[in-house]
CSV table of C-alpha atoms in Angstrom, one decimal:
chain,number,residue,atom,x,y,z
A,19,UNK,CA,65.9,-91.8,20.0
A,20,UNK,CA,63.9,-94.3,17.8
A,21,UNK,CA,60.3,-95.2,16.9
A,22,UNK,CA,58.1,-97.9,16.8
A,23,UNK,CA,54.9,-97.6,14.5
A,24,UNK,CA,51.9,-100.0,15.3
A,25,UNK,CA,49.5,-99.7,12.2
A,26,UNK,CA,45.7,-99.9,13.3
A,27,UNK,CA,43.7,-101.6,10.7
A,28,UNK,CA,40.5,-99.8,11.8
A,29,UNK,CA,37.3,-98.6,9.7
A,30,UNK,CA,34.5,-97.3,11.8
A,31,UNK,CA,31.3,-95.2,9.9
A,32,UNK,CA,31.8,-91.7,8.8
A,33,UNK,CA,27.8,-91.5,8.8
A,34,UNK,CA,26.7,-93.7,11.0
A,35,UNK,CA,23.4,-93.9,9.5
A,36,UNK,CA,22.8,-92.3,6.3
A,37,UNK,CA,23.1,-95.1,3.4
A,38,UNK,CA,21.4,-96.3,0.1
A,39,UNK,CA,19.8,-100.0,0.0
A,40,UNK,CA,18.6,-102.4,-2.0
A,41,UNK,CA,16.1,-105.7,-1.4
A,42,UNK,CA,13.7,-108.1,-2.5
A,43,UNK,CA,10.5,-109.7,-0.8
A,44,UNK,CA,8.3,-112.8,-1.3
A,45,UNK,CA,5.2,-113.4,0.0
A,46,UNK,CA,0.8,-113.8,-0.6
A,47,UNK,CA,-1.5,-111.4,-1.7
A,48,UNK,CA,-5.3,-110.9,-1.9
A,49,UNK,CA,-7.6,-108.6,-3.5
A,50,UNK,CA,-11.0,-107.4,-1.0
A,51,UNK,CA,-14.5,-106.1,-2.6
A,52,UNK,CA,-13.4,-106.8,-6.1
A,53,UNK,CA,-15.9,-109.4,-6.8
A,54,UNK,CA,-20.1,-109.3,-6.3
A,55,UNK,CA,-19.8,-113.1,-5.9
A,56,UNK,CA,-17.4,-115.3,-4.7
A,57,UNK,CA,-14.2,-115.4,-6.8
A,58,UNK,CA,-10.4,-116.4,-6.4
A,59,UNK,CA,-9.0,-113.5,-4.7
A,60,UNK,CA,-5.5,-114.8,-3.4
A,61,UNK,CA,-2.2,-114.3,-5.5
A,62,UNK,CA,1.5,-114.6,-5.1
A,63,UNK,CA,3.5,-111.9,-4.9
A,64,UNK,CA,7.6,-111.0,-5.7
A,65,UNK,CA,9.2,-107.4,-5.0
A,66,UNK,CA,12.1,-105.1,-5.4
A,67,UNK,CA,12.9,-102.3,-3.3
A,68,UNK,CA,15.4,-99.6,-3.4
A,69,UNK,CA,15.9,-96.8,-1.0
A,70,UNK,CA,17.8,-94.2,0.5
A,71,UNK,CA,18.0,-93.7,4.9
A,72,UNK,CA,18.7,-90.5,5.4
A,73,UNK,CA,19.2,-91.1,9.4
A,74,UNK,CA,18.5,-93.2,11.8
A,75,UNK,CA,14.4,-93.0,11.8
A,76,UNK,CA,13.6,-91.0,7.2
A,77,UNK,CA,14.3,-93.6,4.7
A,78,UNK,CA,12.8,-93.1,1.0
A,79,UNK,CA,12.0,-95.8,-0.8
A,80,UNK,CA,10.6,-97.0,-4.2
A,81,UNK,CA,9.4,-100.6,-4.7
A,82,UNK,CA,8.3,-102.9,-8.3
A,83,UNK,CA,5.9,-105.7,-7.3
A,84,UNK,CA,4.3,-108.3,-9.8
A,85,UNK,CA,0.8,-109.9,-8.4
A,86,UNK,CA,0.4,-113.1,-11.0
A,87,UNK,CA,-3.4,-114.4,-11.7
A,88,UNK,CA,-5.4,-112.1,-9.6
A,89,UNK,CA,-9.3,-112.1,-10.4
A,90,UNK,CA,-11.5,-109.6,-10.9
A,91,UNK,CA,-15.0,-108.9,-12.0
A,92,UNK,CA,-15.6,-107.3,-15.3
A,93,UNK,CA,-19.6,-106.6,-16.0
A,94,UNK,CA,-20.3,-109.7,-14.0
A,95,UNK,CA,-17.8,-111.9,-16.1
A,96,UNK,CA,-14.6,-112.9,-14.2
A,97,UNK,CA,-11.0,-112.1,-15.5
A,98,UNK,CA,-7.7,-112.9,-14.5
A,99,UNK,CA,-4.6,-110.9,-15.3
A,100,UNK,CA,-1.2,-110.1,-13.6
A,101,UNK,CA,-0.9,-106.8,-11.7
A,102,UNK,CA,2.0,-104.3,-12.0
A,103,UNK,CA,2.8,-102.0,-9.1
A,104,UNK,CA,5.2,-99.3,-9.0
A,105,UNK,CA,5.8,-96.9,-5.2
A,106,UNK,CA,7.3,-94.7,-3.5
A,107,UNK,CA,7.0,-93.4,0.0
A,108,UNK,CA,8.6,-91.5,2.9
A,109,UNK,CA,9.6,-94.7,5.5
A,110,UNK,CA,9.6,-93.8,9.2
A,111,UNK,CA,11.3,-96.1,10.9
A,112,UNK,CA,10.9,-96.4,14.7
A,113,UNK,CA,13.8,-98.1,17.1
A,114,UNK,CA,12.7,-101.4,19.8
A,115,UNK,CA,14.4,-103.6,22.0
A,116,UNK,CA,17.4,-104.8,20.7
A,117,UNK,CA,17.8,-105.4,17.2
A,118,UNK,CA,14.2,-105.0,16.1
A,119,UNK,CA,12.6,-101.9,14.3
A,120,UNK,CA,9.2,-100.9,13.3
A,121,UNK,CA,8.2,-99.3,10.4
A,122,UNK,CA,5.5,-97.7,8.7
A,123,UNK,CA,5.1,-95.9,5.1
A,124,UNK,CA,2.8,-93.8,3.2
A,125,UNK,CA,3.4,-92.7,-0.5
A,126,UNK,CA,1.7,-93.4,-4.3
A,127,UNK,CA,1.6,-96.4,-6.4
A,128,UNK,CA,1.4,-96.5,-10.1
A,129,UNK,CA,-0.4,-100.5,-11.2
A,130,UNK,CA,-1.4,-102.0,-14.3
A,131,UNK,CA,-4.0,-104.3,-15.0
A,132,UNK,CA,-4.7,-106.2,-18.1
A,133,UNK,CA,-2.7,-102.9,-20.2
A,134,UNK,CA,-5.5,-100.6,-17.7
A,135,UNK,CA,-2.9,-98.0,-15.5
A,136,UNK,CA,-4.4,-96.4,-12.5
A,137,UNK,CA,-3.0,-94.4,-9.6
A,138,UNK,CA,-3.6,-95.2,-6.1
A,139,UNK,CA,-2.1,-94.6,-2.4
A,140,UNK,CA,-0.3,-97.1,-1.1
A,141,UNK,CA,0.6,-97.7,2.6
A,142,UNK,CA,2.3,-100.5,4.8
A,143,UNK,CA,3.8,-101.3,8.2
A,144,UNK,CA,6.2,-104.0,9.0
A,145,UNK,CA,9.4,-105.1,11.5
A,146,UNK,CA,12.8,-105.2,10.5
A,147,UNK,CA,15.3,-107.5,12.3
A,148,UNK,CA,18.9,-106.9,12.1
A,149,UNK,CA,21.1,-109.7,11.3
A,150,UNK,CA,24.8,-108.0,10.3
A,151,UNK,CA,25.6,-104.4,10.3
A,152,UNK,CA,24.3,-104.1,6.7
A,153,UNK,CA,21.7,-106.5,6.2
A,154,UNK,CA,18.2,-106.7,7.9
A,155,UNK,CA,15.3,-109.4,7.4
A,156,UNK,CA,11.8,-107.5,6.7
A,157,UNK,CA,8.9,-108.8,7.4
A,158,UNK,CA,6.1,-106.3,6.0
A,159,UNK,CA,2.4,-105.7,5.2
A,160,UNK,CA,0.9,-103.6,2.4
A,161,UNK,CA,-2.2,-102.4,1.2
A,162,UNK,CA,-3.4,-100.5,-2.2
A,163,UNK,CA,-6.8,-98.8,-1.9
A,164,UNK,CA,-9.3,-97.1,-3.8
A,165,UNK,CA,-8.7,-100.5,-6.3
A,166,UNK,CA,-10.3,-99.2,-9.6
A,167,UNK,CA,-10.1,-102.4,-12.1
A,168,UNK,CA,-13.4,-102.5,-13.5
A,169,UNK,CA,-16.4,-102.6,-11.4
A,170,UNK,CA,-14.0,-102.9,-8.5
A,171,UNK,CA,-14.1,-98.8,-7.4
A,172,UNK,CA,-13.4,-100.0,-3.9
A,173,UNK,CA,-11.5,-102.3,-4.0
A,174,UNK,CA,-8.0,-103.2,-1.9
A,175,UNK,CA,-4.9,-105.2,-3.0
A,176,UNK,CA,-2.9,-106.3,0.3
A,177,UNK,CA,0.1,-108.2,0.4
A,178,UNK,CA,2.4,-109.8,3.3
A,179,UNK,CA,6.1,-110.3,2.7
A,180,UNK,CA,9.0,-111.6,3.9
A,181,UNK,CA,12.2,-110.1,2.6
A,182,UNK,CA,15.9,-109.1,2.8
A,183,UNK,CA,17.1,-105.3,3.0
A,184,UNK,CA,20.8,-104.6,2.1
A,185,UNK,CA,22.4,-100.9,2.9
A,186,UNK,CA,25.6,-99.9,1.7
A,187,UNK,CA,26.7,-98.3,4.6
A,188,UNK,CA,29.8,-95.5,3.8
A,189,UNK,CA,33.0,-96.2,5.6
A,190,UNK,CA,36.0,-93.8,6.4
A,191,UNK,CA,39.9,-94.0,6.1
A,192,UNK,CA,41.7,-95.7,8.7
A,193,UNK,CA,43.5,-94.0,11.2
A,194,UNK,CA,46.5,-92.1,11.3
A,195,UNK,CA,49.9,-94.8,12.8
A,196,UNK,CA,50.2,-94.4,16.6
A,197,UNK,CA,53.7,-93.1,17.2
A,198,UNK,CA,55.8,-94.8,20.5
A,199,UNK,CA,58.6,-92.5,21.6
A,200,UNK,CA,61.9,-94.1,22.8
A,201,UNK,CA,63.1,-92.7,26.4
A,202,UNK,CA,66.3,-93.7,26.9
A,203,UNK,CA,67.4,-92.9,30.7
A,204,UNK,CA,71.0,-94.1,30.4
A,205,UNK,CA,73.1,-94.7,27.3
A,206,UNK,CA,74.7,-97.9,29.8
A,207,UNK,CA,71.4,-98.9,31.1
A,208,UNK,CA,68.5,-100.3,30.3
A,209,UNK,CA,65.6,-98.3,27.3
A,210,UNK,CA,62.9,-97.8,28.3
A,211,UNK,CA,59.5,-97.1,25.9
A,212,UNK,CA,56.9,-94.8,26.4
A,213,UNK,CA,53.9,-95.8,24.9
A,214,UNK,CA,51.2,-93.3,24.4
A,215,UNK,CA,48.0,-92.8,25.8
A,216,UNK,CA,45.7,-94.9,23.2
A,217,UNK,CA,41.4,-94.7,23.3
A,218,UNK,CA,39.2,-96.3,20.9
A,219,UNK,CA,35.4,-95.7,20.8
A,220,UNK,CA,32.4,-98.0,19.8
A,221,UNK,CA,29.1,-97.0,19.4
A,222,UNK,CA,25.7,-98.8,19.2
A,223,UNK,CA,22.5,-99.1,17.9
A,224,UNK,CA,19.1,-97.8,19.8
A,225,UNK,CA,19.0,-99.8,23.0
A,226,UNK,CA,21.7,-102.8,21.7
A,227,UNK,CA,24.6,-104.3,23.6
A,228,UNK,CA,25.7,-106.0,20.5
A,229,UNK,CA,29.3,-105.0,18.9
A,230,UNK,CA,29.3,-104.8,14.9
A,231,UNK,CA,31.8,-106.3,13.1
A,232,UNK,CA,33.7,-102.7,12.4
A,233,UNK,CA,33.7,-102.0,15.7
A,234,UNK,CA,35.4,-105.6,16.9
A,235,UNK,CA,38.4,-104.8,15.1
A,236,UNK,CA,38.7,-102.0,17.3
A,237,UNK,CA,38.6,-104.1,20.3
A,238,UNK,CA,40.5,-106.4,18.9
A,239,UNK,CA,43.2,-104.1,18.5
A,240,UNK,CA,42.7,-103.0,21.7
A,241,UNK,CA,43.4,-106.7,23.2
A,242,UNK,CA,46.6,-106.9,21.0
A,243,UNK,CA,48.3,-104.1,23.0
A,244,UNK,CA,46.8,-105.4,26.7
A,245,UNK,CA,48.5,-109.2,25.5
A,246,UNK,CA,51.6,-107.7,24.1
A,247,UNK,CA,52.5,-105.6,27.2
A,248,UNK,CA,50.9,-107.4,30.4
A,249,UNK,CA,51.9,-104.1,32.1
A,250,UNK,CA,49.4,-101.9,30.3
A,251,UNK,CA,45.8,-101.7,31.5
A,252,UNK,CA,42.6,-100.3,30.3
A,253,UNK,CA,39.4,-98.4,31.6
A,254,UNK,CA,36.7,-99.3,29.7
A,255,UNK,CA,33.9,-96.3,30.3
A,256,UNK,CA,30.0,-97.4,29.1
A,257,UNK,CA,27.4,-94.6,28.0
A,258,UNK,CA,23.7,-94.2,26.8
A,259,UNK,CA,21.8,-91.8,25.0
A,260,UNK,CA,19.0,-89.6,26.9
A,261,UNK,CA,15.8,-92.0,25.7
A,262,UNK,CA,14.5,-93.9,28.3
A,263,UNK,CA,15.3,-93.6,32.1
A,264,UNK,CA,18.0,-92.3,34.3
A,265,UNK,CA,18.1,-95.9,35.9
A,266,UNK,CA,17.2,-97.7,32.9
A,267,UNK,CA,20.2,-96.2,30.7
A,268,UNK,CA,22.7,-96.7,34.0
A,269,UNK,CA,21.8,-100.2,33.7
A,270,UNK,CA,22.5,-100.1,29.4
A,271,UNK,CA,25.4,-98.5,30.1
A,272,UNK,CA,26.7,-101.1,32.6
A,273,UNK,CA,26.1,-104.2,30.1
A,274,UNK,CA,27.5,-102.3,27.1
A,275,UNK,CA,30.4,-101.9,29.1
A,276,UNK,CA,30.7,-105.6,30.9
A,277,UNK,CA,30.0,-106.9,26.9
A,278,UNK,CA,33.6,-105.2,25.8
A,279,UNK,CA,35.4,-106.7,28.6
A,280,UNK,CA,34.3,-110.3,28.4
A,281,UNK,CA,35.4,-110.0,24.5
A,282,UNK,CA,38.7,-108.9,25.7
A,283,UNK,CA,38.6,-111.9,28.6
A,284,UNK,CA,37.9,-114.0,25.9
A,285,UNK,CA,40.8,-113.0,23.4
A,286,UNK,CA,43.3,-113.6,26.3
A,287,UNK,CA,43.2,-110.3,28.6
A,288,UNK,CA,43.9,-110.6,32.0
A,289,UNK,CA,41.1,-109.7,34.1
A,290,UNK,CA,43.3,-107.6,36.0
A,291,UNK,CA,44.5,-105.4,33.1
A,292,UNK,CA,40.3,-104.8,33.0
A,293,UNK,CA,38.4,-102.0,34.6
A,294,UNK,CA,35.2,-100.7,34.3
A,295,UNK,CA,32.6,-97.6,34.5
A,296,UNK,CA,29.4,-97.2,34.0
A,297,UNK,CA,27.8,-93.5,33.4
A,298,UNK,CA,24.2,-94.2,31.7
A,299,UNK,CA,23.0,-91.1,29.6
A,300,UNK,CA,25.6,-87.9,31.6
A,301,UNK,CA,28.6,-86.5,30.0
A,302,UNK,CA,27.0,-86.7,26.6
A,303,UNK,CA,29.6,-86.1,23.6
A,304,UNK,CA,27.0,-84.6,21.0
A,305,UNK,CA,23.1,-83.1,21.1
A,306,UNK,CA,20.6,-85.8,22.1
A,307,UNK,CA,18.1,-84.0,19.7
A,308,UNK,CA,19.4,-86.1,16.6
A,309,UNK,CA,19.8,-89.6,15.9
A,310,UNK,CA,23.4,-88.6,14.8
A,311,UNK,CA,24.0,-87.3,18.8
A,312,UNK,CA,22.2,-89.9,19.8
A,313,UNK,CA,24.5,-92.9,17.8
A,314,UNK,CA,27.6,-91.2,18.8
A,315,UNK,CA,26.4,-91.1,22.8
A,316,UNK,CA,25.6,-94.9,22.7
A,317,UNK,CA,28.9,-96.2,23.8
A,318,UNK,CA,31.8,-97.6,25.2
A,319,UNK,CA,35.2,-95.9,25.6
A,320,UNK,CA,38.4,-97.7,26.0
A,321,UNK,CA,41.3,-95.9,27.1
A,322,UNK,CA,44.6,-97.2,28.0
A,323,UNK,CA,46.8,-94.5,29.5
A,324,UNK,CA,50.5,-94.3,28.6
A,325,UNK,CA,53.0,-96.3,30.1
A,326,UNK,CA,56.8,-97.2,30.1
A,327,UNK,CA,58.0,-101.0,29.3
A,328,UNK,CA,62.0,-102.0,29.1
A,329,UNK,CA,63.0,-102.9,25.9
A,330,UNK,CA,64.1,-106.6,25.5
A,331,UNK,CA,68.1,-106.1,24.0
């Protein structure tokens, strides 16, 4: 008896959600009831931001912005100076269609004006758009009340960005060889191979069809093993979380499910090696309370069953 050991060059999350990021942001800002008169209100603005997600909705985050040459009233004389900011606030990050997420933050800010620090709230909402599994385009407004910079007690400093978000999302060990047992029926005649039963799982994002790139290789490897043995076939089983309706997630379910198989048709898989189920948000594999459950319940299940082949001598 002999074996045959296919190495799986997989890596798939170990926390599918929890990360630290970094970013940056660009964009215009302007002051409001800083000025009696008429004065030039409108600045440019640049931005860091680092941060921690601690699932799939509770970020914290801390941000440095620089305001150059914003105007302010000073006993009736105007003055122009840059303005320092310094946040941080709890992020709440709520899940839309797709690949698009709202947000929305409340925390403290810390500025500085002409060598003057004062202390402030600071607020903002924005959307963030989700171009690769670790880096999002944000597009964000934020405001700074209670403005106190001279005679300016009430005054607000807004700014709209546009910005990239980076996470640095953990990833786990690959996993352990998949072991093919030799079944030899007769020493004369022909070998035959049993190979095992094999299932791979991807997972998705709130209310996405889309594979990330981690989880391609899984298909990927997948296809190898429906090419290599034209024998072999696989059931590919799609699944949604609980949010949203019974029909709606049957319907999720059905495309996540369809979306594996035509990457498989288009790697070379016969479309008879191909089946598919579709069971919208039933037979759960974790709580739907968390956004952890939830994560793990969004997905697609590929399962070849074991089979014999003849080995070529």
């Amino acid at each position: 008896m002999r074996y045959i050991f296919l190495i799986a060059a997989l890596v798939h999350p170990l926390f599918a959600w929890s990360a630290p990021y970094i970013g940056a942001k660009a964009g215009k800002a302007w002051s409001d009831f800083v000025c009696d008169q008429e004065c030039n209100e409108d600045a440019n603005t640049l931005g860091l931001m680092a941060g921690y997600q601690f699932d799939e909705n509770w970020a914290l985050e801390m941000n440095v912005d620089y305001f150059d040459q914003l105007e302010f009233e000073n006993n009736q004389t105007r003055s122009q100076s840059n303005v320092w900011l310094v946040g941080a606030a709890p992020k709440l990050t709520i899940p839309l269609s797709g690949d698009f997420n709202l947000y929305t933050k409340l925390g403290i800010a810390a500025y500085q004006f002409d060598n003057d620090t004062q202390y402030s709230y600071m607020g903002g909402f924005g959307i963030d758009v989700v171009l690769t599994p670790n880096l999002k385009l944000d597009i964000g407004y934020q405001a700074v009340p209670d403005l106190d910079i001279y005679d300016a007690g009430d005054g607000i400093l807004n700014s709209v960005t546009v910005g990239f978000i980076y996470e640095f999302k953990t990833k786990s060990r690959a996993p352990a060889p998949l072991t093919i047992t030799e079944q030899v029926s007769d020493p004369k005649g022909p070998i035959l191979r049993l190979f095992p039963k094999t299932t791979e799982v991807v997972n998705y994002a709130n209310n996405s069809v889309n594979l990330q790139a981690i989880d391609m290789e899984k298909v990927e490897y997948i296809a190898d093993i429906l090419k290599s043995y034209p024998m072999s076939s696989v059931a590919l089983r799609g699944y949604a979380d609980s949010v949203g309706s019974n029909g709606y997630n049957l319907t999720l379910s059905k495309r996540r499910a369809e979306r594996v198989r035509e990457v498989l048709l288009g790697k070379g898989v016969s479309q008879d090696q191909i089946t598919i189920n579709y069971l919208g948000e039933s037979k759960p594999v974790e709580s739907n309370a968390t956004p952890e459950g939830r994560y793990k319940n969004r997905r697609v299940e590929m399962l070849i069953l074991e089979f014999e082949y003849q080995l070529q001598q």
